[in-house]
PDB file of C-alpha atoms and ligand atoms in Angstrom:
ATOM      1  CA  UNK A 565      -0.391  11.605 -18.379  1.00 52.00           C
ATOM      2  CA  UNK A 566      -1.356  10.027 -21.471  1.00 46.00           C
ATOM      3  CA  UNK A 567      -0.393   9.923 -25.101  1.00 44.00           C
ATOM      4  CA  UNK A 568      -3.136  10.282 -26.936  1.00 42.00           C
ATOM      5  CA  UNK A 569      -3.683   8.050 -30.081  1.00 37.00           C
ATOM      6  CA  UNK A 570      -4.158  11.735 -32.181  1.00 33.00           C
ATOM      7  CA  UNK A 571      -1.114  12.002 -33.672  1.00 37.00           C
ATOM      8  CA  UNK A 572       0.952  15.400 -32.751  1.00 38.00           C
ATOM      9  CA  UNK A 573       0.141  18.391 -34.278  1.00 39.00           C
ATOM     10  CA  UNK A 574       1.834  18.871 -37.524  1.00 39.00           C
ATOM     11  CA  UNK A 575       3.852  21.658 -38.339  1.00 40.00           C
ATOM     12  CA  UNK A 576       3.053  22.595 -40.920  1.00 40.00           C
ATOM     13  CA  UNK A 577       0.060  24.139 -39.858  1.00 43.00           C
ATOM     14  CA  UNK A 578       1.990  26.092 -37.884  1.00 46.00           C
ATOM     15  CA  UNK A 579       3.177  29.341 -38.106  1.00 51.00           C
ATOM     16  CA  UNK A 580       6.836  28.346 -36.782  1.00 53.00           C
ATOM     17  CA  UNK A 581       9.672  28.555 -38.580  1.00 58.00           C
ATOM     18  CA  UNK A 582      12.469  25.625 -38.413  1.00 63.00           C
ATOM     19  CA  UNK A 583      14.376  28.098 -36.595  1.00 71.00           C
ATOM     20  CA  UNK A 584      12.248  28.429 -33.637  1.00 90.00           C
ATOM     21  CA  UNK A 585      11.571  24.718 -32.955  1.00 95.00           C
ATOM     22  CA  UNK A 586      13.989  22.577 -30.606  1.00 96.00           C
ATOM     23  CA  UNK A 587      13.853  18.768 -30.707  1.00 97.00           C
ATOM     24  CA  UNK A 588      13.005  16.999 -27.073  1.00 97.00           C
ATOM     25  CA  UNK A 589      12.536  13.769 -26.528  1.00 97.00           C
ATOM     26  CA  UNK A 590       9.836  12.474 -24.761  1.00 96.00           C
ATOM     27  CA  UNK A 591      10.193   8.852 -23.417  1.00 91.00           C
ATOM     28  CA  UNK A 592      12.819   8.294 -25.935  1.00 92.00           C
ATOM     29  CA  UNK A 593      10.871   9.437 -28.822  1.00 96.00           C
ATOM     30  CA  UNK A 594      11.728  12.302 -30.678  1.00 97.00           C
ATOM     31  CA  UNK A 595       9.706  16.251 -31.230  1.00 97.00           C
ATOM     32  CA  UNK A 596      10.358  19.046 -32.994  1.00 97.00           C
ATOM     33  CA  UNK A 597       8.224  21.655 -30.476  1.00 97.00           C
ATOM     34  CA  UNK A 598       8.664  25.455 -30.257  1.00 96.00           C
ATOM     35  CA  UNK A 599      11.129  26.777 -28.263  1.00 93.00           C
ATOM     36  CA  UNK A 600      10.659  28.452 -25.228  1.00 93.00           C
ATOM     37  CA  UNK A 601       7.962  26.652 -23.884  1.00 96.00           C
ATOM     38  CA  UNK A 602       8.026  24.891 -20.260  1.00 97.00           C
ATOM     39  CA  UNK A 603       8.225  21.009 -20.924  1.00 97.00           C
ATOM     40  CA  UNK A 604       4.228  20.925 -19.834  1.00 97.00           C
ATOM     41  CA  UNK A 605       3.483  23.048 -22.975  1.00 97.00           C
ATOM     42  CA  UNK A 606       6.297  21.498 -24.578  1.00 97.00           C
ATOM     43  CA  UNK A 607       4.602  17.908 -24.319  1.00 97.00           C
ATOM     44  CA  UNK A 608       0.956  18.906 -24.861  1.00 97.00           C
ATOM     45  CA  UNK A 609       1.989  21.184 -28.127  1.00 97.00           C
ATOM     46  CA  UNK A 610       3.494  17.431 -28.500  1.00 96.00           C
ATOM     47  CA  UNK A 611       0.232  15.521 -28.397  1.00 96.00           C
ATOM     48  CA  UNK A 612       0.044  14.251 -24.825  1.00 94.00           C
ATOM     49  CA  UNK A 613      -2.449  15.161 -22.841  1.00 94.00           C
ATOM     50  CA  UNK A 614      -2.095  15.639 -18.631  1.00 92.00           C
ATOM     51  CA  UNK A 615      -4.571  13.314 -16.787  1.00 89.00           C
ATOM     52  CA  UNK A 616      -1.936  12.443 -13.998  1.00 87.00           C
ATOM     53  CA  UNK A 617       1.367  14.673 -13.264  1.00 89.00           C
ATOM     54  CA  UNK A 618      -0.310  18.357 -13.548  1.00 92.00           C
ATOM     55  CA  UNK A 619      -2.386  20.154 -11.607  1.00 92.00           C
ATOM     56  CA  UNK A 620      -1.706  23.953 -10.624  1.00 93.00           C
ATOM     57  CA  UNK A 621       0.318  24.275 -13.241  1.00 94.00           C
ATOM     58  CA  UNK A 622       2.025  27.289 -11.145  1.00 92.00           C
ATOM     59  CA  UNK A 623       4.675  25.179  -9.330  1.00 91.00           C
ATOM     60  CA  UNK A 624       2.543  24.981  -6.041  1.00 91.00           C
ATOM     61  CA  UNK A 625       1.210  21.431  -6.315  1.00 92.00           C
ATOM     62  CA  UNK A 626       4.191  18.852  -6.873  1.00 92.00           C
ATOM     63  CA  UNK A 627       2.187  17.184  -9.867  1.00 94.00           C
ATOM     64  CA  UNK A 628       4.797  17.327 -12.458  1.00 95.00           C
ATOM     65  CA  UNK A 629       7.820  16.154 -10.963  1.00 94.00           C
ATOM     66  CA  UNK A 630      10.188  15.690 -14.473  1.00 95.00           C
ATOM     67  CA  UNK A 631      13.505  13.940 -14.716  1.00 93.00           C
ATOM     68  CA  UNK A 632      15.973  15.254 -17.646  1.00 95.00           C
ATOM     69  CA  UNK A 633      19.590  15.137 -19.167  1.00 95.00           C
ATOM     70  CA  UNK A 634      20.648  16.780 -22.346  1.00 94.00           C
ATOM     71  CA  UNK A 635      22.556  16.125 -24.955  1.00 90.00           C
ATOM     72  CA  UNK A 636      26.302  15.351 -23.779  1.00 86.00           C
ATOM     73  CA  UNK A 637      25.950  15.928 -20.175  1.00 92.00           C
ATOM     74  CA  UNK A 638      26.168  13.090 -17.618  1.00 93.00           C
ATOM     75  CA  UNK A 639      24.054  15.084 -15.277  1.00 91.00           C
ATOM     76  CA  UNK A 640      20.623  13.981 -14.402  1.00 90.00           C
ATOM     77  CA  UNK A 641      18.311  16.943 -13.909  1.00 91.00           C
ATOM     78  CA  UNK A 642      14.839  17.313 -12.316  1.00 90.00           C
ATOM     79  CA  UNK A 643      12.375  20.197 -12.717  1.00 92.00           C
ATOM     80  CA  UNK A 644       8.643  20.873 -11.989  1.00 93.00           C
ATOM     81  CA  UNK A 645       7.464  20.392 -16.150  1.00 96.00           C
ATOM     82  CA  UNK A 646       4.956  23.218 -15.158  1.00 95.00           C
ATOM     83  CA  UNK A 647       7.667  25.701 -14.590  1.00 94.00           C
ATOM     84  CA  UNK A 648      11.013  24.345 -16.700  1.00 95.00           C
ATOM     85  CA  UNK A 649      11.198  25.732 -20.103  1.00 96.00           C
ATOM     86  CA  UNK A 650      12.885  23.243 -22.431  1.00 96.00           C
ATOM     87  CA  UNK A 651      16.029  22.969 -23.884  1.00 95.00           C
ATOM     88  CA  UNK A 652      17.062  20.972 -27.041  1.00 95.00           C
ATOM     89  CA  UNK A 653      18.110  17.695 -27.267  1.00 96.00           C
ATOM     90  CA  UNK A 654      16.569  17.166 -23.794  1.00 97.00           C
ATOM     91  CA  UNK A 655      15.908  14.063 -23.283  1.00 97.00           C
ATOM     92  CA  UNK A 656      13.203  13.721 -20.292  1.00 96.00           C
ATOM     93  CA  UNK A 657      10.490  11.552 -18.454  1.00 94.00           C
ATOM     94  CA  UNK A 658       7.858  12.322 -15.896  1.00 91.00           C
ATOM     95  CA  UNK A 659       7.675  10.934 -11.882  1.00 89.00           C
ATOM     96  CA  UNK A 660       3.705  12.236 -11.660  1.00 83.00           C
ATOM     97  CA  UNK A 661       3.970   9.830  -8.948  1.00 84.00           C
ATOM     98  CA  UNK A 662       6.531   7.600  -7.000  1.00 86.00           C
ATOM     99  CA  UNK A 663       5.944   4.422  -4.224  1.00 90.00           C
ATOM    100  CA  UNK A 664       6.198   5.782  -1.332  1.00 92.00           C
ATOM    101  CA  UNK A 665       6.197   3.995   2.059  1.00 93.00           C
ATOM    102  CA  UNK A 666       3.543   5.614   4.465  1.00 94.00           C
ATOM    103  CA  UNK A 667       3.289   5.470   7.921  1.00 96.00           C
ATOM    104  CA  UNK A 668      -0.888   5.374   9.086  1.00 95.00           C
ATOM    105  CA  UNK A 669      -1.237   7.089  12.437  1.00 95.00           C
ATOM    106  CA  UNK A 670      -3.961   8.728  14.480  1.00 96.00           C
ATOM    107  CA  UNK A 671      -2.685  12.526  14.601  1.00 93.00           C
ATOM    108  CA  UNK A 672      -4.936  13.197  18.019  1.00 92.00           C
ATOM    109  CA  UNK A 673      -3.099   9.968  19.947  1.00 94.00           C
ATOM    110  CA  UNK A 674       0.240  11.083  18.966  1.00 92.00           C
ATOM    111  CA  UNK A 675       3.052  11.931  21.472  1.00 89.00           C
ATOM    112  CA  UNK A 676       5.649  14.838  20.064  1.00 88.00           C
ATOM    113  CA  UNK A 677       8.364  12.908  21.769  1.00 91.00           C
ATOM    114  CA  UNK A 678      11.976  12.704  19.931  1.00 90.00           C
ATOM    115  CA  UNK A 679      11.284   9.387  19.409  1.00 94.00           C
ATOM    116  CA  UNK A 680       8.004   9.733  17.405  1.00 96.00           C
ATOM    117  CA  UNK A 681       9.396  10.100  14.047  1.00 97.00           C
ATOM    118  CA  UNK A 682      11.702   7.295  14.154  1.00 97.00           C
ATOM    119  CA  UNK A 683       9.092   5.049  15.615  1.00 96.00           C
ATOM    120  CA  UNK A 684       7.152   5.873  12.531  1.00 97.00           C
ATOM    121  CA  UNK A 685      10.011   5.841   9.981  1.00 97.00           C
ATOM    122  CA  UNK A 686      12.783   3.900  11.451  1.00 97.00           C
ATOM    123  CA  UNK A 687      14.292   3.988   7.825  1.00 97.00           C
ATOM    124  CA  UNK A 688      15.784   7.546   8.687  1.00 98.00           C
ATOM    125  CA  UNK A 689      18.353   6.257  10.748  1.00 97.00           C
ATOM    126  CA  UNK A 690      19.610   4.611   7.289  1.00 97.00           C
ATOM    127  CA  UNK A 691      20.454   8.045   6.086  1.00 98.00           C
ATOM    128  CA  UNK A 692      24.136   8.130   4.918  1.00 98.00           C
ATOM    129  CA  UNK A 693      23.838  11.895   5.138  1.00 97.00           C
ATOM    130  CA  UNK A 694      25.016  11.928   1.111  1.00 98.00           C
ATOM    131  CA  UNK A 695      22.800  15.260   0.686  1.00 97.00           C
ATOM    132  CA  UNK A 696      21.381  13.691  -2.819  1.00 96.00           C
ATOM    133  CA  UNK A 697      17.671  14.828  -1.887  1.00 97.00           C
ATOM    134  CA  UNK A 698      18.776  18.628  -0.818  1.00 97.00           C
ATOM    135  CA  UNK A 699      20.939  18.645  -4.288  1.00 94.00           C
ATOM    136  CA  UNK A 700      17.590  17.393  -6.313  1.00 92.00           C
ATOM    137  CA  UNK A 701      14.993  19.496  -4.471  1.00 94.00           C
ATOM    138  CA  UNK A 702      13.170  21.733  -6.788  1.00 90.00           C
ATOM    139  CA  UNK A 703      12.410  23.877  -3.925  1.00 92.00           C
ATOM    140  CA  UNK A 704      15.715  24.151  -2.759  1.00 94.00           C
ATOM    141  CA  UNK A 705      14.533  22.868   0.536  1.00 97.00           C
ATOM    142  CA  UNK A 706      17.779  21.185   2.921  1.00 98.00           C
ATOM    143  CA  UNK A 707      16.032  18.028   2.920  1.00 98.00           C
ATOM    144  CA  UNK A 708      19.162  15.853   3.743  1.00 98.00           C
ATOM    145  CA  UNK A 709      19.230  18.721   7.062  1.00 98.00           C
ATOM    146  CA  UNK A 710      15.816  18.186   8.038  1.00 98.00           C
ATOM    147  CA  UNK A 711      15.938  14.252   8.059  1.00 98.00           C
ATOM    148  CA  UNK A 712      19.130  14.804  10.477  1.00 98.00           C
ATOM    149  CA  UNK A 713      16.426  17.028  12.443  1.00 98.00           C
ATOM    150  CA  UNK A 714      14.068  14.240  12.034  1.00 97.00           C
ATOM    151  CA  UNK A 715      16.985  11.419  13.193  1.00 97.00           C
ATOM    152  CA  UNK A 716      17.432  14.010  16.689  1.00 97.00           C
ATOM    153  CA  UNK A 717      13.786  14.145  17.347  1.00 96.00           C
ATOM    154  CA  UNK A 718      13.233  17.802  16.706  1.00 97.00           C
ATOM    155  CA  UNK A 719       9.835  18.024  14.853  1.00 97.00           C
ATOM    156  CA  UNK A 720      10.076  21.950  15.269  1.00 96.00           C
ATOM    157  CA  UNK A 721      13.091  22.049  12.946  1.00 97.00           C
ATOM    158  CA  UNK A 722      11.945  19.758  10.525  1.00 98.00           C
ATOM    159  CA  UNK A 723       8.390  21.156  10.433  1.00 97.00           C
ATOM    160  CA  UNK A 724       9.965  24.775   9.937  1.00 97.00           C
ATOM    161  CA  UNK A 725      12.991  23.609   7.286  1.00 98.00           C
ATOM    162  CA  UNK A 726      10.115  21.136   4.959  1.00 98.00           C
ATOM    163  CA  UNK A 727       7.631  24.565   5.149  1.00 95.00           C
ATOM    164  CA  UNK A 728       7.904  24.749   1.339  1.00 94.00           C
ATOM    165  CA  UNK A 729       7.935  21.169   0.396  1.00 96.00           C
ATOM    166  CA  UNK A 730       5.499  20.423  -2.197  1.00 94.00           C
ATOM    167  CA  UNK A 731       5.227  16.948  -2.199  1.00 94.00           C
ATOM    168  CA  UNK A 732       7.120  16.187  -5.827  1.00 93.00           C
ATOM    169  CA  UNK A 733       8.662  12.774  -4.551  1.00 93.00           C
ATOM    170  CA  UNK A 734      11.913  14.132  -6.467  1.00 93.00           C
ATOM    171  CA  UNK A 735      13.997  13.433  -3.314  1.00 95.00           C
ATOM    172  CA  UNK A 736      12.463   9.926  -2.586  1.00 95.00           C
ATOM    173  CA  UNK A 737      13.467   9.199  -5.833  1.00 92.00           C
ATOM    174  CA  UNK A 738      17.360   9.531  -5.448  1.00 92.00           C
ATOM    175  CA  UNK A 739      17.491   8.851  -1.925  1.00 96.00           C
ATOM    176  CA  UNK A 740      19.617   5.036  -1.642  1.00 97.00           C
ATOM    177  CA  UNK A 741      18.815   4.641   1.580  1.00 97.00           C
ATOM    178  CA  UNK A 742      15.339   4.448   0.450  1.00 96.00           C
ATOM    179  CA  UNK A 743      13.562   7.147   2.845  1.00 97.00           C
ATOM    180  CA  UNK A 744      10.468   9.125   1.824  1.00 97.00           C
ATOM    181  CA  UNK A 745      11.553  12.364   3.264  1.00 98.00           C
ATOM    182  CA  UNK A 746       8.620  14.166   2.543  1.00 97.00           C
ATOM    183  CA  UNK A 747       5.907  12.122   4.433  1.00 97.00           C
ATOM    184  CA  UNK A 748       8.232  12.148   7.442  1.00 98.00           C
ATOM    185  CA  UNK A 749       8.187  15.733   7.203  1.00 98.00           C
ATOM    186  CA  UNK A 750       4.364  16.062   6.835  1.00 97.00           C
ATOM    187  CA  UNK A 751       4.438  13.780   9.734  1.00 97.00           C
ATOM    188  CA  UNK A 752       6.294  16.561  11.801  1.00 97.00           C
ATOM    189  CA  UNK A 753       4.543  19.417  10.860  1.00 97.00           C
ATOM    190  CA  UNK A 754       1.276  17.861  11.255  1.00 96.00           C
ATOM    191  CA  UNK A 755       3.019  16.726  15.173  1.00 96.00           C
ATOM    192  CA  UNK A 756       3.665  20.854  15.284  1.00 96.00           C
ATOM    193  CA  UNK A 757       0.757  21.434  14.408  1.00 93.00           C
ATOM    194  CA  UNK A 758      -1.569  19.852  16.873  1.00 93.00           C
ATOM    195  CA  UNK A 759       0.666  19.189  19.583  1.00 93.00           C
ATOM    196  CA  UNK A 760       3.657  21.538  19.907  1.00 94.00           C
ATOM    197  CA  UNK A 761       2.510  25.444  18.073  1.00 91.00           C
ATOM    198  CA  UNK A 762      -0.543  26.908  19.966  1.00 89.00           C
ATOM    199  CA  UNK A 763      -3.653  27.064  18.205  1.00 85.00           C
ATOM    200  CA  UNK A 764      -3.938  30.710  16.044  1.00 86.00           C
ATOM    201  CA  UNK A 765      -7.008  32.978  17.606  1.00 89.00           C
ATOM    202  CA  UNK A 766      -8.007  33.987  14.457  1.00 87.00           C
ATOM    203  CA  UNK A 767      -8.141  30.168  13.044  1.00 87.00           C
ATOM    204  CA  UNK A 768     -10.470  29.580  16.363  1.00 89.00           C
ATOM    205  CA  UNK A 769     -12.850  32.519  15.753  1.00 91.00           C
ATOM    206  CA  UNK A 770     -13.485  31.455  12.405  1.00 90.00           C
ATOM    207  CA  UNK A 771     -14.361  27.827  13.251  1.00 92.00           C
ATOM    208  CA  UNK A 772     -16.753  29.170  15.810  1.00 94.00           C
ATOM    209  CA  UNK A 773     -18.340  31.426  12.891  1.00 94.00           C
ATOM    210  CA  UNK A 774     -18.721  28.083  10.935  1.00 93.00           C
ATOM    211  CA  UNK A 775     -19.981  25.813  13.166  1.00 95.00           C
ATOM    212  CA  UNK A 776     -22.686  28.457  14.811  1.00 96.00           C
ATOM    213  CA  UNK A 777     -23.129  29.789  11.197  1.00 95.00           C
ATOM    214  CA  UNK A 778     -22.560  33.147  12.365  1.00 95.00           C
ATOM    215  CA  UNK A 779     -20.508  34.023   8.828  1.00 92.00           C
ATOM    216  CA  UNK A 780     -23.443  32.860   6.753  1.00 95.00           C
ATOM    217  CA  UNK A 781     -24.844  36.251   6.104  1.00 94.00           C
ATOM    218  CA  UNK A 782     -21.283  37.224   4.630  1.00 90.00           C
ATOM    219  CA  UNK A 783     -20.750  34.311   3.147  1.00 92.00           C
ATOM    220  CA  UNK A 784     -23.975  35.323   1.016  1.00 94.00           C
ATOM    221  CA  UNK A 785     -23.116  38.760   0.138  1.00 93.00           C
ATOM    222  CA  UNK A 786     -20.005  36.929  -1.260  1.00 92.00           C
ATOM    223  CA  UNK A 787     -22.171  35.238  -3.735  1.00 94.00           C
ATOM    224  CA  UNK A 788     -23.997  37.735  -5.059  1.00 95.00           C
ATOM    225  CA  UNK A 789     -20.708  39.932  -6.183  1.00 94.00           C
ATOM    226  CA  UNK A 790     -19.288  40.156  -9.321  1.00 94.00           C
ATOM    227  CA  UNK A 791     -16.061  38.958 -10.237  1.00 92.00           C
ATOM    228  CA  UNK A 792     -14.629  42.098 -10.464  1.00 92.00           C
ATOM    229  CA  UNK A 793     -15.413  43.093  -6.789  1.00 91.00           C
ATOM    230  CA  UNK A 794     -14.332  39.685  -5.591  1.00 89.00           C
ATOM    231  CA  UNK A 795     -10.838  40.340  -7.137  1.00 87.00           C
ATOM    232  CA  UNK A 796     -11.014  43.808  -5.225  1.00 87.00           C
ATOM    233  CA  UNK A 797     -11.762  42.256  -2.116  1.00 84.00           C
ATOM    234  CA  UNK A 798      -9.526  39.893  -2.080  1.00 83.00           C
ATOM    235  CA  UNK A 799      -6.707  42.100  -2.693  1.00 81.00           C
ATOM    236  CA  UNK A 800      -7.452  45.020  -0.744  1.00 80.00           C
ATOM    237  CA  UNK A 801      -6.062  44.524   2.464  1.00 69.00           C
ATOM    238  CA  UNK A 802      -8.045  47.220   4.475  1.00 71.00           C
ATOM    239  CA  UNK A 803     -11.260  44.841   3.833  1.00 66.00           C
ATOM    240  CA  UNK A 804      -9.874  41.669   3.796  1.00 66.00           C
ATOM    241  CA  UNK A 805      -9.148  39.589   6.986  1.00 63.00           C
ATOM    242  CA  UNK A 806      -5.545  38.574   6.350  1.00 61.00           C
ATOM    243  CA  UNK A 807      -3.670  36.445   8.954  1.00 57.00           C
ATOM    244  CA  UNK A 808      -1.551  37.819  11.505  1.00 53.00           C
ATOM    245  CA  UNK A 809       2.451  37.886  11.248  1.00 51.00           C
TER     246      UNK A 809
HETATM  247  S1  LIG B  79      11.552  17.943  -0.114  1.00 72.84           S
HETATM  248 FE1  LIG B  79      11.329  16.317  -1.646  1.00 72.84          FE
HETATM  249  S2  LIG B  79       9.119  16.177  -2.021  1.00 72.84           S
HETATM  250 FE2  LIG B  79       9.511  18.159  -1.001  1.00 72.84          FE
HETATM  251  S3  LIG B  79       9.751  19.629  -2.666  1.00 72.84           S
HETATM  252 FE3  LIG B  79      11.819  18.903  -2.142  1.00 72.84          FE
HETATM  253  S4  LIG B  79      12.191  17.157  -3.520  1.00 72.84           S
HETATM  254 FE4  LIG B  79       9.984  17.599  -3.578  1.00 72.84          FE
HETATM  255  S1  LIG B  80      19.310  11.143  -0.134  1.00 72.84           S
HETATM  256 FE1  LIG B  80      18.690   9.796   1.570  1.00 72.84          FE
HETATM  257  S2  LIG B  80      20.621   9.043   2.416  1.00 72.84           S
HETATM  258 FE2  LIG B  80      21.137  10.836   1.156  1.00 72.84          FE
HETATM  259  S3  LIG B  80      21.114  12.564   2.631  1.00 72.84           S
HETATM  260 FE3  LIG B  80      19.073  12.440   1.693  1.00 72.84          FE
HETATM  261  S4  LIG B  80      17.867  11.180   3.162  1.00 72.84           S
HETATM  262 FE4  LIG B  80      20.059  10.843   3.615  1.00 72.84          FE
HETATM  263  S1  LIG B  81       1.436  21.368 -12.175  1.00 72.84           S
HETATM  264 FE1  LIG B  81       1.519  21.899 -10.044  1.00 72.84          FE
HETATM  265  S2  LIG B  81       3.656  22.175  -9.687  1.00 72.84           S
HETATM  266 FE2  LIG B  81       3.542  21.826 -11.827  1.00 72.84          FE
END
């Protein structure tokens, strides 16, 4: 995320009245944007522009991690910027990206023994179980319970309680016993993945199809249709291939 040199858009070529703008506060510097906009349209209607910290902009990617307080609380706040809508006097920053200690591992010469994850991250056993990571989560994941799965050994747990983790770093970022809960966890699921879950049929099938090329000829009629019939097929679950519960 950068702010660009162009200064921010001026009001008043704007249609907005005083009455609809808010003031935010953007690295300590003061904005008078529109209100209800999410802090990403918030800051770019401010005159940054995203080159780090978005991506989906649909809350799926964990680009725009966003720390904020407002005006007379002495709560810090966090929110995906993508999905947040502002508030005034809200006074924020962005974490597009936080250090992050990461274990390097061969996924095919790994054991799912209880003793994997520690081995990798011994820094979980530091956990003072203080729950500051579940209370942060924007996903409202129990992170603080799936480290204490991590701590037993039990990869299954973790892999099945992290399922919705999108990477943010939010809960690195407030843990003080400095543990990076979310690569542990994609540690795990990757660990359930190969090693413990057995493999899906369907996944199988269609890696055959790939590698012999046997889904070439659909893969062509693909091309050739519109995007109207691509939406349709995509939706209607009597042609599409969806996978099994
Ligand atoms: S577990 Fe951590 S990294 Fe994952 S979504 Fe929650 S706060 Fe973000
Ligand atoms: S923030 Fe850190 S120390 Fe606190 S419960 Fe979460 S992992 Fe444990
Ligand atoms: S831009 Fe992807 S979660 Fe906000």
């Amino acid at each position: 995320m950068t702010n660009q040199p162009a200064k921010p858009k001026d009001q008043n070529q704007n249609s907005f009245d005083s009455s609809s703008l808010v003031t935010i506060y953007v690295m300590g510097k003061a904005y008078q944007v529109p209100k209800n906009l999410t802090i990403m349209k918030a800051m770019e209607y401010a005159g940054y522009q995203f080159i780090r910290g978005c991506g989906c902009r649909g809350g799926f990617c964990g680009a725009c991690g966003t720390v904020y307080r407002t005006k007379d609380s002495y709560k810090i706040k966090v929110g995906l910027a993508c999905q947040t809508v502002i508030e005034n006097d809200m006074y924020l920053t962005q974490i597009p990206f936080f250090p992050a200690n990461k274990a390097t591992y061969d996924v095919a010469k790994l054991e799912p023994t209880t003793q994997t994850l520690v081995r990798h991250y011994p820094e979980i056993m530091r956990c003072i179980s203080c729950n500051s990571c579940t209370k942060i989560c924007p996903q409202e994941i129990d992170v603080m319970g799936y480290v204490n799965a991590a701590i037993r050994g039990d990869c299954e747990r973790v892999a099945d309680l992290s399922f919705d983790c999108i990477m943010c770093g939010l809960c690195a970022s407030r843990c003080p016993a400095e543990i990076v809960q979310y690569n542990v966890a994609l540690l795990a699921r990757r660990i359930v993945g190969a090693k413990i879950r057995p493999r899906a049929p369907h996944l199988r099938d269609r890696l055959r199809e790939l590698e012999t090329g046997e889904c070439l000829p659909a893969v062509e009629e693909l091309t050739r249709l519109g995007e109207q019939e691509l939406s349709e097929r995509y939706y209607d679950k009597k042609v599409r291939d969806i996978e099994p519960e």
